[in-house]
Short mmCIF file of C-alpha atoms and ligand atoms in Angstrom, two decimals:
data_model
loop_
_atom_site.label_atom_id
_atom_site.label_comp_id
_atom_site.label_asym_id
_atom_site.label_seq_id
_atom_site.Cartn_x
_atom_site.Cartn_y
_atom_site.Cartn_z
CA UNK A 26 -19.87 12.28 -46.59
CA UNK A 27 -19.99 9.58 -49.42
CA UNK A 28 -22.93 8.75 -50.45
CA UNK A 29 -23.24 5.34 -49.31
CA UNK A 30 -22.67 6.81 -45.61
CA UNK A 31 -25.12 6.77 -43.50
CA UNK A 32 -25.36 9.50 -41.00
CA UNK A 33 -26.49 9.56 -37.60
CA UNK A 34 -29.55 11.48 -38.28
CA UNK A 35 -30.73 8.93 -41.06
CA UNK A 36 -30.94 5.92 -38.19
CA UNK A 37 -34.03 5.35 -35.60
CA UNK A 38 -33.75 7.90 -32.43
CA UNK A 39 -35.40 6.96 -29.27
CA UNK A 40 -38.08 9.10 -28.12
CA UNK A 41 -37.75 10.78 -24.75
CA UNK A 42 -40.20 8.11 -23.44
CA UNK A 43 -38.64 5.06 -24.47
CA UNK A 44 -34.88 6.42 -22.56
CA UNK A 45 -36.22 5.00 -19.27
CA UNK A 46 -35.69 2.03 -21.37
CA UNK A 47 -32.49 1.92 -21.61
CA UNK A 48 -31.63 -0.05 -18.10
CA UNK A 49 -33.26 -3.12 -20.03
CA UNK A 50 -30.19 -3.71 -22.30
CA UNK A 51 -27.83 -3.63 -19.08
CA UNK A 52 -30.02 -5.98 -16.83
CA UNK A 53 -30.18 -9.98 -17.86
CA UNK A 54 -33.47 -10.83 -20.25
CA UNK A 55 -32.33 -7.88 -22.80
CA UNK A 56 -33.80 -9.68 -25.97
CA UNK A 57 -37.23 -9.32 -24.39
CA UNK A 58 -36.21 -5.24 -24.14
CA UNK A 59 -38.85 -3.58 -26.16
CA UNK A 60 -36.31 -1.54 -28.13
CA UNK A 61 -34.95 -4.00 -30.16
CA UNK A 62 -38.06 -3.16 -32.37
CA UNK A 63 -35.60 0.15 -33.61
CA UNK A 64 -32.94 -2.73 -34.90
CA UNK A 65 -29.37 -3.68 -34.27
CA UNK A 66 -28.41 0.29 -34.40
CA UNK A 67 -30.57 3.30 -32.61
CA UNK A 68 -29.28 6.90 -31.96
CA UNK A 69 -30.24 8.15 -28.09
CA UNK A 70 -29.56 11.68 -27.21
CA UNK A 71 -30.73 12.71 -23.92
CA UNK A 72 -31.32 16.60 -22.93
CA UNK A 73 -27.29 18.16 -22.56
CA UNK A 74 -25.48 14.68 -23.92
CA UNK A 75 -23.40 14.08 -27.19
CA UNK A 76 -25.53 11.83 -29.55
CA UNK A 77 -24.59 8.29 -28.66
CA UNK A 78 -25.35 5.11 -31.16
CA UNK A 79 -26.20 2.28 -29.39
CA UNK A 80 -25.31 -0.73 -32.01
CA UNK A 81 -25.10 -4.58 -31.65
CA UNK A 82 -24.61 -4.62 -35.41
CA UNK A 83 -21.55 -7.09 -35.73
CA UNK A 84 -19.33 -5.26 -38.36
CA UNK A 85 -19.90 -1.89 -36.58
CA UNK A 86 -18.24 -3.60 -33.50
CA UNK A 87 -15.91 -5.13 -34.97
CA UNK A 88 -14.75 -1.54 -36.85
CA UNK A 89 -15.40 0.47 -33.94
CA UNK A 90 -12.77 -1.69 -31.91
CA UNK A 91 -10.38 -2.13 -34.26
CA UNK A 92 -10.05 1.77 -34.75
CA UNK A 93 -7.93 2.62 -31.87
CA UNK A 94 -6.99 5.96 -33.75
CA UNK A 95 -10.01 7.79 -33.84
CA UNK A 96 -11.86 6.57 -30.53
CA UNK A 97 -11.64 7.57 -27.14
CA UNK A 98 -12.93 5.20 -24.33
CA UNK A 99 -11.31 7.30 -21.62
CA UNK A 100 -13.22 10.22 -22.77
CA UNK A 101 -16.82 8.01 -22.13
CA UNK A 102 -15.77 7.37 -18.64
CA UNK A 103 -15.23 11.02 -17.62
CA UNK A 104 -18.56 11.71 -19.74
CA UNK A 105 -20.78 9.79 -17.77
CA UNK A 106 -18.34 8.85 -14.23
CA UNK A 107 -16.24 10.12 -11.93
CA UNK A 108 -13.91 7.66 -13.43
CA UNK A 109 -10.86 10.08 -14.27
CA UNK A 110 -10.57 11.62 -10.76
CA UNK A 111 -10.50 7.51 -9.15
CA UNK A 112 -7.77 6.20 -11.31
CA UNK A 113 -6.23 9.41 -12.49
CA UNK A 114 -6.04 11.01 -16.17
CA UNK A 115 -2.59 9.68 -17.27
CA UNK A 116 -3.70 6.20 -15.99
CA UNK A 117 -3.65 3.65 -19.24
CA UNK A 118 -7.36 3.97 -19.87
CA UNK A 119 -7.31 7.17 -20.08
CA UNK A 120 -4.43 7.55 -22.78
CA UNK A 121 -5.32 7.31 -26.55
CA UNK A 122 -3.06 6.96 -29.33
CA UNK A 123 0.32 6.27 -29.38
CA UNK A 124 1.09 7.52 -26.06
CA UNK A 125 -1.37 4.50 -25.01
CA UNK A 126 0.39 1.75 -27.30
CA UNK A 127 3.40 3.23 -25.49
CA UNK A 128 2.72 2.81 -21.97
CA UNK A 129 0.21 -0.25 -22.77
CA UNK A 130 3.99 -2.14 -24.23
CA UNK A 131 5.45 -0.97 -20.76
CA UNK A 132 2.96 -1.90 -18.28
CA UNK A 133 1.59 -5.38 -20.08
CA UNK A 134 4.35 -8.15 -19.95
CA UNK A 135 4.09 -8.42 -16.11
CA UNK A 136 0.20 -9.60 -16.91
CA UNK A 137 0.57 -11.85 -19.61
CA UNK A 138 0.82 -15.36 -19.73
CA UNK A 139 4.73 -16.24 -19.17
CA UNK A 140 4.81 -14.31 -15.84
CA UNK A 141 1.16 -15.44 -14.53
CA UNK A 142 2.64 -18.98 -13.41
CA UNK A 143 4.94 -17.38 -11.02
CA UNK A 144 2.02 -15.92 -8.87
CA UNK A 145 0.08 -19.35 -8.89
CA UNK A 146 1.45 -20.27 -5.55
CA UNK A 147 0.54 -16.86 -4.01
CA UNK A 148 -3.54 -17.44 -5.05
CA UNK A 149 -2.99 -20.42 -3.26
CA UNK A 150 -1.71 -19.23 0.00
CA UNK A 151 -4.34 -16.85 -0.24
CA UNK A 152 -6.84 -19.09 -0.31
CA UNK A 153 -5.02 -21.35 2.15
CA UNK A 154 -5.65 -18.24 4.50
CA UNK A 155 -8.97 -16.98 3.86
CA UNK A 156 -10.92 -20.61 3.09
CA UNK A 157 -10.45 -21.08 7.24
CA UNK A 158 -12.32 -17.73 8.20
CA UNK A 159 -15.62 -18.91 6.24
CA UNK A 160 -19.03 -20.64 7.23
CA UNK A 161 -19.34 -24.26 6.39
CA UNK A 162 -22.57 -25.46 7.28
CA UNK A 163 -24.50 -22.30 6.63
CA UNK A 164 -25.18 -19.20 4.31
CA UNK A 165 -22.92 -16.85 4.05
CA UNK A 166 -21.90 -13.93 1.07
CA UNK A 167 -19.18 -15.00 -1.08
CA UNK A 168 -18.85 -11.33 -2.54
CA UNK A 169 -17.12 -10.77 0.50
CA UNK A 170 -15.00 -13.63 0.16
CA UNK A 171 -14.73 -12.62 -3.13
CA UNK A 172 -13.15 -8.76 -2.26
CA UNK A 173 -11.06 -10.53 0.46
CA UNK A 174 -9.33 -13.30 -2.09
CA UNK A 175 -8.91 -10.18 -4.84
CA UNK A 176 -7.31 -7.57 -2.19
CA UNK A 177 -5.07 -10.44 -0.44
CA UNK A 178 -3.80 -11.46 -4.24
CA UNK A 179 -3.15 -8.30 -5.82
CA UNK A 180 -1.38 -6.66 -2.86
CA UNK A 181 0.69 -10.35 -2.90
CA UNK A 182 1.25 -9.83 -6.73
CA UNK A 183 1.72 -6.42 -7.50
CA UNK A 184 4.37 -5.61 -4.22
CA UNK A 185 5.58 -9.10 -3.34
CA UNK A 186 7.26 -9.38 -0.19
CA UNK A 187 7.47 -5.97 1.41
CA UNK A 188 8.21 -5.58 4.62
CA UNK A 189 5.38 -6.63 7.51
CA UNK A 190 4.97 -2.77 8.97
CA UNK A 191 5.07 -1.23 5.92
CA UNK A 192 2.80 -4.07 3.97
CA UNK A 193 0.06 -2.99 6.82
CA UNK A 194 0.25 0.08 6.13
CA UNK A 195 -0.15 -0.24 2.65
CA UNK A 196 -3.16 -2.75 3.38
CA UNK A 197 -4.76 0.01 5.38
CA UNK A 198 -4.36 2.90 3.34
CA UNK A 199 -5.68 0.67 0.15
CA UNK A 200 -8.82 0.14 2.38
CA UNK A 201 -9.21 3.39 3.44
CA UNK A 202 -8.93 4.56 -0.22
CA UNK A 203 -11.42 2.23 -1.20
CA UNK A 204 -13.88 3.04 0.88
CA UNK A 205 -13.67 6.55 0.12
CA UNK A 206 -14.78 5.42 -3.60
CA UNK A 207 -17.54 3.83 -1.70
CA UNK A 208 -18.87 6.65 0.42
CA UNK A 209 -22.25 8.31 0.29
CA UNK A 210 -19.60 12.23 -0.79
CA UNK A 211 -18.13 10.54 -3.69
CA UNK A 212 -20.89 8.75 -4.88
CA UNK A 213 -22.78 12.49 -5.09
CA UNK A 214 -19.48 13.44 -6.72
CA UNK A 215 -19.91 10.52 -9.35
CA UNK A 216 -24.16 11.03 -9.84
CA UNK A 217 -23.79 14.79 -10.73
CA UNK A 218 -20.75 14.55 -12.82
CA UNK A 219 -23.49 12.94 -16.03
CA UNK A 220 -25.39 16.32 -15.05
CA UNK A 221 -23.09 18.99 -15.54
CA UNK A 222 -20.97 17.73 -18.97
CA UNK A 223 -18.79 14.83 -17.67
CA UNK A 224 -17.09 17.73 -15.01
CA UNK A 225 -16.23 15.70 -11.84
CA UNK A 226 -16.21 18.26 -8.68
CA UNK A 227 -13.04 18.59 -6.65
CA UNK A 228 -13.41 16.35 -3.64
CA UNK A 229 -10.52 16.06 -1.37
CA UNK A 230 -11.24 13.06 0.99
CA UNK A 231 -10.71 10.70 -1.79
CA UNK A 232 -7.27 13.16 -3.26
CA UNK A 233 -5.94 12.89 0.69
CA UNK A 234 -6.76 8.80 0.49
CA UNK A 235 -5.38 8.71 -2.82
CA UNK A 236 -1.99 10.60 -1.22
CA UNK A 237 -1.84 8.09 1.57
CA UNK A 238 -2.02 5.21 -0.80
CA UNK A 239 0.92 7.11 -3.39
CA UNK A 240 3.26 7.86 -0.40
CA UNK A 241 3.42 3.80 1.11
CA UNK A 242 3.95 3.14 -2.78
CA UNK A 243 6.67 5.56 -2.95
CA UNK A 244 8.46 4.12 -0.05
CA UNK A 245 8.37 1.00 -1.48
CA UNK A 246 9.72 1.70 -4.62
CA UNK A 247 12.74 3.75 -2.88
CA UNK A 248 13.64 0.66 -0.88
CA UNK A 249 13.68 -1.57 -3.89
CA UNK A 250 15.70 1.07 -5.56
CA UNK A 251 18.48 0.58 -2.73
CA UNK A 252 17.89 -3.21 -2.43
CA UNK A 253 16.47 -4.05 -5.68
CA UNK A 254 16.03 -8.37 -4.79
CA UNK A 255 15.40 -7.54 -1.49
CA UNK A 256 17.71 -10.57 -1.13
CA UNK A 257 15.28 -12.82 -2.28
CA UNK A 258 14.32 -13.86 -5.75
CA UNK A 259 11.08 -11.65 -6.50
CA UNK A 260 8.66 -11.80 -9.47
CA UNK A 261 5.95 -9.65 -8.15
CA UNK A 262 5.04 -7.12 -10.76
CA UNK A 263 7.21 -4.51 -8.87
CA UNK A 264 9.96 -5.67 -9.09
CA UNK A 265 9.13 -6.57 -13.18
CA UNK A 266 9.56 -2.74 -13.43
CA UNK A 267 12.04 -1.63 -11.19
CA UNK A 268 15.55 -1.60 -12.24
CA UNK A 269 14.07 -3.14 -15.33
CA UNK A 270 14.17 -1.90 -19.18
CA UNK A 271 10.33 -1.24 -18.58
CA UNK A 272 11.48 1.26 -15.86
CA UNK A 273 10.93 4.33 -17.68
CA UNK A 274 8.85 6.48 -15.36
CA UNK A 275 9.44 8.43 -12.42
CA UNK A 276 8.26 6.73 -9.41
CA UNK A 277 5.32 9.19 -8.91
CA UNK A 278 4.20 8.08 -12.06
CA UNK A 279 4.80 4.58 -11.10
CA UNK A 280 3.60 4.79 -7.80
CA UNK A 281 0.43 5.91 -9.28
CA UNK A 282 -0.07 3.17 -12.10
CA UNK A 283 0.51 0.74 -9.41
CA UNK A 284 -2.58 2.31 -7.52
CA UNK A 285 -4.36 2.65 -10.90
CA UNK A 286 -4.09 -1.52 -11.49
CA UNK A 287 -5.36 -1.87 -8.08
CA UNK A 288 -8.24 -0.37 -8.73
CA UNK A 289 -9.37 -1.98 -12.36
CA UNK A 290 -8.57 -4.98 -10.59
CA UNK A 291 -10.33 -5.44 -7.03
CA UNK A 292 -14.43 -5.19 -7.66
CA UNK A 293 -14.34 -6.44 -11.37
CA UNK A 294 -12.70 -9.71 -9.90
CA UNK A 295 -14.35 -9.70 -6.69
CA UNK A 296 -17.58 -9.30 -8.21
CA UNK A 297 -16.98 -11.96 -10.97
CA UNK A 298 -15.51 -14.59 -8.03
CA UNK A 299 -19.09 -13.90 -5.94
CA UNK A 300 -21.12 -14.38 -9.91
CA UNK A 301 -19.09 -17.88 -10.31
CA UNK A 302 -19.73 -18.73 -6.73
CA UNK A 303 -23.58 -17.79 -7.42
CA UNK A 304 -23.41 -19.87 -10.70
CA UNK A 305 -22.36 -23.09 -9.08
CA UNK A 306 -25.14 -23.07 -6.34
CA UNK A 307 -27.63 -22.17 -9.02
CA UNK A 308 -26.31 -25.14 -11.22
CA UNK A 309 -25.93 -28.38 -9.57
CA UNK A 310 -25.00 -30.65 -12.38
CA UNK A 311 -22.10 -28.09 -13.32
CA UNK A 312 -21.00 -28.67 -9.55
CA UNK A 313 -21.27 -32.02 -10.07
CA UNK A 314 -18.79 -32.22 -12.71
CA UNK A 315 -16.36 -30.37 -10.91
CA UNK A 316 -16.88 -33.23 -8.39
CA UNK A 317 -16.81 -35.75 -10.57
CA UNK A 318 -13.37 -34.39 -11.51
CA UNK A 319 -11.77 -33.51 -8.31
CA UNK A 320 -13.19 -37.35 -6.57
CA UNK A 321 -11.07 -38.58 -9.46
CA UNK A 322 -7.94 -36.55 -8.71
CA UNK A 323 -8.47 -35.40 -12.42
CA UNK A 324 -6.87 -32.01 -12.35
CA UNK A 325 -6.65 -31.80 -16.10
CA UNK A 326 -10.49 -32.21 -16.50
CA UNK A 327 -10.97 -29.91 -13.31
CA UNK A 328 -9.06 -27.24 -15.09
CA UNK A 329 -10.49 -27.56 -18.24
CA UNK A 330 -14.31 -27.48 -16.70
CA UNK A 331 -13.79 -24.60 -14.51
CA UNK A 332 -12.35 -22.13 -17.33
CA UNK A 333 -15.24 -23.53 -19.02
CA UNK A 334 -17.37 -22.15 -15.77
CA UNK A 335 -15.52 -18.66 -15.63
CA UNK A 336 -16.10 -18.41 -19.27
CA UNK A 337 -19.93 -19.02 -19.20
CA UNK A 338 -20.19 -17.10 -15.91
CA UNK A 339 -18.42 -13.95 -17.30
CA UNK A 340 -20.74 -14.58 -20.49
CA UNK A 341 -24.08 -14.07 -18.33
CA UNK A 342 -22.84 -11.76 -15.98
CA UNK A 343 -19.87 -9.72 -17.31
CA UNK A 344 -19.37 -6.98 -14.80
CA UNK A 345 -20.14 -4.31 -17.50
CA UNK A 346 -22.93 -5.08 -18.94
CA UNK A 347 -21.66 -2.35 -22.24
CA UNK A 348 -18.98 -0.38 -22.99
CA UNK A 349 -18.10 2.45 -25.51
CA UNK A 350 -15.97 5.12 -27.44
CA UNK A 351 -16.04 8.67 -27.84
CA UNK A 352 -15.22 9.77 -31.30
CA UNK A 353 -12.47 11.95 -31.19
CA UNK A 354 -12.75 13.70 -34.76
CA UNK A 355 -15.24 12.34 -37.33
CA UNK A 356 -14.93 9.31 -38.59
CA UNK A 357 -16.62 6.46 -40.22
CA UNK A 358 -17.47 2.64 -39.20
CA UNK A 359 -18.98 -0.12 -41.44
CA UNK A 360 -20.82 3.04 -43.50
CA UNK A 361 -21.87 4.80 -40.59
CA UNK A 362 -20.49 8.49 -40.18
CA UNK A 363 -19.83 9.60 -36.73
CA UNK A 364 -18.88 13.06 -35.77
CA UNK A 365 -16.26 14.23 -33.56
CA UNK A 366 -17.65 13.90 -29.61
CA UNK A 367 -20.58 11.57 -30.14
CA UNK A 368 -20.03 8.12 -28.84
CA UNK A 369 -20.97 4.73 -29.61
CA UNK A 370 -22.51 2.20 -27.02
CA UNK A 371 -21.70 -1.27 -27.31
CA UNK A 372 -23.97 -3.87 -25.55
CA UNK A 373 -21.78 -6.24 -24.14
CA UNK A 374 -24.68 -8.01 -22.26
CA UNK A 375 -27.06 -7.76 -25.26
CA UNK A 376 -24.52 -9.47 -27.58
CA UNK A 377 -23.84 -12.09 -25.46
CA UNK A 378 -27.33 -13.00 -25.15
CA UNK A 379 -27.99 -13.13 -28.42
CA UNK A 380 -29.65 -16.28 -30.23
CA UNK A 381 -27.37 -15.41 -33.45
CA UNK A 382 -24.01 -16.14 -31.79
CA UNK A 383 -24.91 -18.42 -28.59
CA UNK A 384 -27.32 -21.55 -29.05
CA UNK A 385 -29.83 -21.82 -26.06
CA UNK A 386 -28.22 -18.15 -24.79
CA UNK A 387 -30.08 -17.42 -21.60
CA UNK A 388 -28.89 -21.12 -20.28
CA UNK A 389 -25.88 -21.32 -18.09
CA UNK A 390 -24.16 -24.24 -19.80
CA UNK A 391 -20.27 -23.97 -19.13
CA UNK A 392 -19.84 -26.84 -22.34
CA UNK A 393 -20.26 -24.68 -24.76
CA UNK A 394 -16.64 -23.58 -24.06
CA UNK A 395 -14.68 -26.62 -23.70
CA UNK A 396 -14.62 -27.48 -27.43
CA UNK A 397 -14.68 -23.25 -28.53
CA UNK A 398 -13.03 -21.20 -26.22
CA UNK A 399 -14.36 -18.03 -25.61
CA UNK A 400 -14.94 -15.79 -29.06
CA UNK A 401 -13.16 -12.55 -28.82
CA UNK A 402 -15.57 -10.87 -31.00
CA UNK A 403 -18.69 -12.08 -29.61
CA UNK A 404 -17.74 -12.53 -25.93
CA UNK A 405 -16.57 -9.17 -24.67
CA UNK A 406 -16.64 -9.13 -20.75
CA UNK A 407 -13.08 -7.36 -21.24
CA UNK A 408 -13.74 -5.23 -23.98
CA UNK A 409 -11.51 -5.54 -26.90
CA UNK A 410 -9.17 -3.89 -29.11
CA UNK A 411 -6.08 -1.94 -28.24
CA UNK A 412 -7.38 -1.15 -24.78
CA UNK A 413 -9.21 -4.66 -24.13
CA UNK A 414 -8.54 -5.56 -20.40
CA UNK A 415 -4.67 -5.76 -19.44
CA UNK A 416 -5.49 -7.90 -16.90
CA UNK A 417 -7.81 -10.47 -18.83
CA UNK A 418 -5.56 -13.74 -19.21
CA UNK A 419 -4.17 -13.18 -15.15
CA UNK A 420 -7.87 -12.58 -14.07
CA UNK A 421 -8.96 -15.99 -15.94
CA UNK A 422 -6.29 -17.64 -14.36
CA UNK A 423 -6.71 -16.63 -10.98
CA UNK A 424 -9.93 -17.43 -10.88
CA UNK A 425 -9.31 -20.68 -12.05
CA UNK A 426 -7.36 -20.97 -9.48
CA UNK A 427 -8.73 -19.70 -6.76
CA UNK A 428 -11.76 -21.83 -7.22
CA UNK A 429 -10.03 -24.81 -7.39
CA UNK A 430 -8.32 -24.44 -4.51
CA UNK A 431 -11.38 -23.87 -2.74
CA UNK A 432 -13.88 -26.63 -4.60
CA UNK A 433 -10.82 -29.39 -3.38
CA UNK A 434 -11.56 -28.31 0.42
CA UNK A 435 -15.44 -27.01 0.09
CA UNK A 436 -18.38 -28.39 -1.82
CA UNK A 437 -21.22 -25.65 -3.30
CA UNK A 438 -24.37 -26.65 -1.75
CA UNK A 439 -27.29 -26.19 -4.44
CA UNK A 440 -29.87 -24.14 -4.04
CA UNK A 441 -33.33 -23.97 -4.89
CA UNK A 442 -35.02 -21.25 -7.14
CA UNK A 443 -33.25 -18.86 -9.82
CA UNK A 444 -29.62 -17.11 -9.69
CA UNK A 445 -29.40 -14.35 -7.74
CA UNK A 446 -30.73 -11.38 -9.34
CA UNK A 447 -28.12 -8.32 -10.37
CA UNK A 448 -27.66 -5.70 -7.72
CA UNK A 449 -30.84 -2.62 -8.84
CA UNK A 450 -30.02 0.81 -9.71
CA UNK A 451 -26.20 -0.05 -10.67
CA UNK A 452 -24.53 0.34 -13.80
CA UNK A 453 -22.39 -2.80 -12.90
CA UNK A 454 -24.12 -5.99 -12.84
CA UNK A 455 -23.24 -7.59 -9.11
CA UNK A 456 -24.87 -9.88 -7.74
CA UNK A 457 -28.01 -8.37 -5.30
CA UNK A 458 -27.17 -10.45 -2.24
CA UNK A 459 -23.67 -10.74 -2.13
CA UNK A 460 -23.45 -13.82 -3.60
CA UNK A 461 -25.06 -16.23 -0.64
CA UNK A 462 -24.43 -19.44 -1.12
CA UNK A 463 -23.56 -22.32 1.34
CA UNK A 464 -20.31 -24.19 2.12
CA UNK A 465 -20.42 -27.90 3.02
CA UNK A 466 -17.08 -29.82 3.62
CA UNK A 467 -15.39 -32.04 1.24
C1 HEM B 10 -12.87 -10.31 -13.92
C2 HEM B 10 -12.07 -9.31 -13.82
C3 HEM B 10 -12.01 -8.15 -14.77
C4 HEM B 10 -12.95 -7.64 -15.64
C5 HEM B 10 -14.36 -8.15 -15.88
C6 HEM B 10 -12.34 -6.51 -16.31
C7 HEM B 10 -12.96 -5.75 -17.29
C8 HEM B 10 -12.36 -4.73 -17.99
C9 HEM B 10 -12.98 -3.97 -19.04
C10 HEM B 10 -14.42 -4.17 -19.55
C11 HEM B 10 -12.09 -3.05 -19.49
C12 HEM B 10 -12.34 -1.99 -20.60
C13 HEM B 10 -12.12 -2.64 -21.94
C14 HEM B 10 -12.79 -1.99 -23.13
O1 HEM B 10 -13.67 -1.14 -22.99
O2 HEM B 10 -12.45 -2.41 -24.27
C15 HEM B 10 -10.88 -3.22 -18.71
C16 HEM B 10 -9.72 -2.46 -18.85
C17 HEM B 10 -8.62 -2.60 -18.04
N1 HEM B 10 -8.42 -3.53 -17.04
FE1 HEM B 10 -9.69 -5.00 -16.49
N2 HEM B 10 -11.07 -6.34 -15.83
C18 HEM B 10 -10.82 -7.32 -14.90
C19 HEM B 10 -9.65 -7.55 -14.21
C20 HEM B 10 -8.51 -6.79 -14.33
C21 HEM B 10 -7.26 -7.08 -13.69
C22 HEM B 10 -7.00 -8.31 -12.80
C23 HEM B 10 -6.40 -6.08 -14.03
C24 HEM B 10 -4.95 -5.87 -13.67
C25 HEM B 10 -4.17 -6.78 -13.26
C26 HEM B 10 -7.11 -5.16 -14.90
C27 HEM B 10 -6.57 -4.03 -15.46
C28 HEM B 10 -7.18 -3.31 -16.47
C29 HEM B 10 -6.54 -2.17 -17.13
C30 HEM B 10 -5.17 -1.57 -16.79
C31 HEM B 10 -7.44 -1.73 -18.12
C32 HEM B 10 -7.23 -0.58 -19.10
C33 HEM B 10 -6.58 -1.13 -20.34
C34 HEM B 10 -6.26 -0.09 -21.40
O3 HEM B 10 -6.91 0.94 -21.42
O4 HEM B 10 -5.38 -0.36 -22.22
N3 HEM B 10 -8.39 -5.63 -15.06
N4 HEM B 10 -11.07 -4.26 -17.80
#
């Protein structure tokens, strides 16, 4: 170690009694969290865990993310969650190095801006088929709004047309795998993998869902192969693969990338649909400018203010509140030395409600990002370097779209009080009562 290195043992640990702590820097109101005392870098290392840095420092972020060689952020997720066995170990997030630039160039263009205006018309329809099946007049959760507009408009982009017995049973066996995720088995599963070093237990409910899923994909993919425009001009992401140069895997493989999209997909952007939804009832005069806009027929201002809203939303509540690497030999960032295995904590929520990069941070004020856009150092709802969110720009679009299409039928009624609190004892911030807000008509 140089001697201008720092190493981990040289920076403040947390005592076993200030760990129950910890749950502060994930919940909203971390700068009142009594463990910013130990400064913008701490070491934690609970009984039968690596040593993990928790640091907000700016440079250390900034180095951490940028070194995609030596950093794992697969290997946190099967440290602490059962996250491997749900989406798979050759599933992007999971792959480091070049085998992750790799499949990261093969799996990306269908999600990046020059394909995303092709599925605007699908959000729509969605919308156009949900918006008729809500409340108006009275409360009702938009989270489950929220999980119905994300499952209707990934199935729609990802497969496309497919055909109307086979899309069914896709739907189903997506829902059935879902809630397996969900159940009270695999949620022991995920609690006592932490326990017992980051080793998920075999658990073959969610492997036979998983099948079920795999084998309506596989189909799929072998009728495309036969009839690859299915006489019709597709662009769902599908068909961007099949028959394409990015088809370079063998449909198992495929099939199970597919599933593994689904699933980063659905909660984070139901979850952040029922947070925007909670927003606007919480914040009148934002809804009012949204109505100010649409009354006008101002779709250029509507636009503008509502990325403005996702942006500010996603600040405040980004789904994961942190996020984090696993060093995979030792290594260095901004003088700190980090050995091979322990991993470093970044506070997502903690930066972005900090007084040194936001002005006025704990208020919800969307105008803040119409003149800057969003900061992608200091606003990190999907992560950032090489494995930042594939899906970012198409999940800021849809939800800029989705909500339009809804705030031009349905006003936000305002409520009285606070935002809904986060969801307790979940690692996730979502919002505690499913996002109940009230409808009126337009
Ligand atoms: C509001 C919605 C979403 C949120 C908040 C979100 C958040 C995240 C976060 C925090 C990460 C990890 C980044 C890191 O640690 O640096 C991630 C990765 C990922 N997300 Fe999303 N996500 C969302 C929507 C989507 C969508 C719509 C898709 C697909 C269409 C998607 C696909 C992925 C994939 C494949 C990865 C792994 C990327 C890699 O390892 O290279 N996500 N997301």
């Amino acid at each position: 170690m140089s001697p201008t290195q720092v190493s981990l043992r040289e920076l403040p640990h947390l005592g076993t009694r200030h760990l129950g702590q910890i749950g502060g820097l994930l919940r909203p109101g971390t700068h009142a969290s009594p463990l910013l005392e130990f400064g913008e870098r701490f070491v934690i290392t609970p009984p039968g865990f690596p040593a993990m840095l928790v640091t907000h420092d700016m440079d250390d972020v900034r180095e951490l993310f940028a070194n995609h060689e030596d950093f794992s952020v697969g290997q946190v997720l099967s440290r602490f969650s059962s996250h491997d066995m749900m989406f798979g170990k050759q599933s992007l997030i999971f792959l480091d190095g070049e085998e992750h630039r790799r499949e990261r160039r093969l799996f990306g263009p269908p999600f990046q801006s020059k394909a995303l205006r092709s599925y605007e018309d699908l959000m729509v329809e969605v919308v156009e088929r949900e918006l008729p099946k809500w409340p108006v007049g009275e409360p009702f959760e938009f989270l489950t709004a929220g999980y119905d507009l994300a499952i209707g408009v990934l199935l729609g982009v990802v497969f496309g047309a497919v055909a109307e017995e086979r899309r069914d049973r896709l739907r189903q066996a997506v829902i059935g795998w879902f809630g397996e995720i969900e159940s009270r088995g695999f949620l022991a599963v995920t609690l006592i993998t932490p326990l017992i070093g980051g080793y998920t237990l075999p658990y073959p409910p969610l492997r036979r869902r998983q099948d079920e899923v795999d084998a309506v994909i596989l189909e799929e993919i072998a009728a495309r192969r036969v009839a690859p425009d299915g006489g019709s001009d597709r662009r769902d992401v599908l068909s961007r693969y099949v028959g394409t140069e990015l088809d370079q895997h063998d449909d198992v493989a495929l099939a199970r990338n597919m599933r593994g999209i689904l699933l980063g997909a659905y909660e984070t952007t139901a979850i952040t649909l029922g947070w925007i939804a909670a927003m606007l009832a919480a914040h009148p005069e934002a809804m009012a400018e949204l109505d100010t806009a649409i009354d006008a027929g101002d779709d250029g201002r509507l636009d503008e203010y509502l990325d403005a809203v996702v942006a500010e939303t996603m600040r405040l509540r980004p789904v994961s509140p942190f996020t984090g690497r696993r060093a995979l030999r030792d290594t260095v960032i901004n003088g700190v030395a980090i050995p091979k295995g322990a991993i470093v904590i970044v506070p997502i929520l903690l930066i972005h409600e900090s007084p040194q990069h936001y002005k006025d941070p704990l208020t919800f004020r969307p105008e803040r990002f119409l003149t800057d856009r969003p900061n992608g150092h200091t606003w990190l709802t999907f992560g950032a370097g090489a494995h930042r969110c594939l899906g970012a720009s198409f999940a800021l679009a849809e939800a800029r779209i989705l909500f339009r299409t809804v705030l031009r039928q349905r006003r936000i009624a305002a409520i009285d009080g606070p935002i809904e609190a986060p969801r307790r004892f979940h690692t996730g911030l979502s919002p505690a009562d499913n996002a109940r807000i009230t409808l009126l008509p337009r």
